[in-house]
Coordinates of C-alpha atoms in Angstrom, one line a residue:
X1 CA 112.5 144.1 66.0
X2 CA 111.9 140.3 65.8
X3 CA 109.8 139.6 62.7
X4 CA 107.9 135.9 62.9
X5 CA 106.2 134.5 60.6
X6 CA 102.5 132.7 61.1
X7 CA 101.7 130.3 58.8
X8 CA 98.0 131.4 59.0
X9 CA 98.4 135.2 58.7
X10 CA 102.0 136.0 57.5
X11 CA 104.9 138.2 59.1
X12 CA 104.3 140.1 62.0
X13 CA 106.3 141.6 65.1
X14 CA 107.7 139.8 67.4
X15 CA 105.1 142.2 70.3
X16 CA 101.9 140.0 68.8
X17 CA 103.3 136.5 69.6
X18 CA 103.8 134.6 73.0
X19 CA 106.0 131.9 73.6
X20 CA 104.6 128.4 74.3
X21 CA 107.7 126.5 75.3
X22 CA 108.8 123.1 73.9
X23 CA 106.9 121.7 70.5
X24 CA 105.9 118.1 70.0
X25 CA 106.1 117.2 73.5
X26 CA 103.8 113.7 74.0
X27 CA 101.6 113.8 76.9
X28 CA 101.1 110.5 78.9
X29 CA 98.5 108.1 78.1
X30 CA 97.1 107.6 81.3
X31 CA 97.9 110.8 83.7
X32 CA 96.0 109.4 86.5
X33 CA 99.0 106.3 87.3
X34 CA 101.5 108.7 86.8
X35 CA 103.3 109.0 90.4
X36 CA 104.4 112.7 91.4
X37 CA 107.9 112.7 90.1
X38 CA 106.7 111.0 86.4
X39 CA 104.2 113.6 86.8
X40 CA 106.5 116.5 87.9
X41 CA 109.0 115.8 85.2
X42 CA 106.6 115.9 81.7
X43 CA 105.1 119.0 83.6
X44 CA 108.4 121.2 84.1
X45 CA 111.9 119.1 82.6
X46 CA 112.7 120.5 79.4
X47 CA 115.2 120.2 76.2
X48 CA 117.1 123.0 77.0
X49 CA 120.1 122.8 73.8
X50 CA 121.6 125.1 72.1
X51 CA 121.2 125.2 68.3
X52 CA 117.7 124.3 66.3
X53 CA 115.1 124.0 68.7
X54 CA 111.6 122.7 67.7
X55 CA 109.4 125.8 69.7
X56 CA 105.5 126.2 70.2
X57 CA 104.4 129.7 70.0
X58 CA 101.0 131.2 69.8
X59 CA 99.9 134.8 68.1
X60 CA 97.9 135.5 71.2
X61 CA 97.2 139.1 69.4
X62 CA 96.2 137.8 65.9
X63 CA 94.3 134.9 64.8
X64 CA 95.1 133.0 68.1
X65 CA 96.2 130.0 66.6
X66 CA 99.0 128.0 68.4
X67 CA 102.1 127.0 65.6
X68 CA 105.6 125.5 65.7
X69 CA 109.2 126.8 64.8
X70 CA 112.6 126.2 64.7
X71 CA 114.9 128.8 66.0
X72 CA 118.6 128.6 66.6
X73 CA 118.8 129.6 70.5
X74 CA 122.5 130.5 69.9
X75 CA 121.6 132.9 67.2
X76 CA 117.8 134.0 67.8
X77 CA 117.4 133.5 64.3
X78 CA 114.2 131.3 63.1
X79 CA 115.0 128.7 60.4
X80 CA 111.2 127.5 59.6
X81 CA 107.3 127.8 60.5
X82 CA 104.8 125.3 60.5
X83 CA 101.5 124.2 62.0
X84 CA 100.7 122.3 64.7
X85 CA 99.7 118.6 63.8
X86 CA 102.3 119.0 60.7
X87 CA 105.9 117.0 60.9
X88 CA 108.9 119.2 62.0
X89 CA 110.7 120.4 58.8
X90 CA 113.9 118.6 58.0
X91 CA 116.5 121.5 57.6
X92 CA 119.4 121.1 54.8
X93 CA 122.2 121.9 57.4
X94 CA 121.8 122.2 61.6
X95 CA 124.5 123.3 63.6
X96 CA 123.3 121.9 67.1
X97 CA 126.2 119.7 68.3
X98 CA 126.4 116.3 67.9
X99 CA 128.5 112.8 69.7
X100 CA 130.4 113.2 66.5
X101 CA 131.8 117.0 66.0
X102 CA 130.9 118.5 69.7
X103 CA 134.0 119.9 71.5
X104 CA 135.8 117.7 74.2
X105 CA 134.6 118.2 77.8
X106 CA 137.4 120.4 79.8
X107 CA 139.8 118.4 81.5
X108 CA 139.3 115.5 78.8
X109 CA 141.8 114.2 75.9
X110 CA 141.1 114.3 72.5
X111 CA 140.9 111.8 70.1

């Protein structure tokens, strides 16, 4: 079992928590001007990487409060906890991919 840990109650199963998508995602200042396809893409387009990922999750069957995390999607392991309104954690070493070590695409030549 998935432990997670809140950073108002503690570590608890994985079963008490629901997922809540993307974290520090800026909503638009004036929704009302936005046109459908501005509107359409802050509702449903997504970072979707693979690595650390900043997360929003809420412990619907505890205290109820809404947090953020960083989980490694390609390992399902969580790297840190924090609460909303608080900066994202700066990690020692992250292994999402980057311009500078990420494999070449197939079919191109190496440098």
């Amino acid at each position: 079992m998935l432990l997670i840990v809140c950073p108002y109650c503690g570590k608890r199963p994985e079963i008490e928590f629901a997922y809540g998508g993307q974290a520090h995602l800026v909503r638009p200042n004036q929704p009302s001007k936005l046109d459908d396809q501005a509107w359409a893409e802050y509702l449903y387009m997504r970072v979707n990487t693979k690595g650390v990922y900043a997360e929003r999750w809420r412990h619907s069957r505890g205290c109820g409060r809404f947090f953020n995390a960083l989980r490694d999607t390609s390992t399902d392991h969580f790297q840190a906890f924090y609460k909303t309104g608080e900066p994202q954690p700066k990690l020692a070493v992250t292994n999402a991919p980057s311009a500078s070590n990420a494999p070449p695409a197939p079919g191109g030549s190496a440098r």
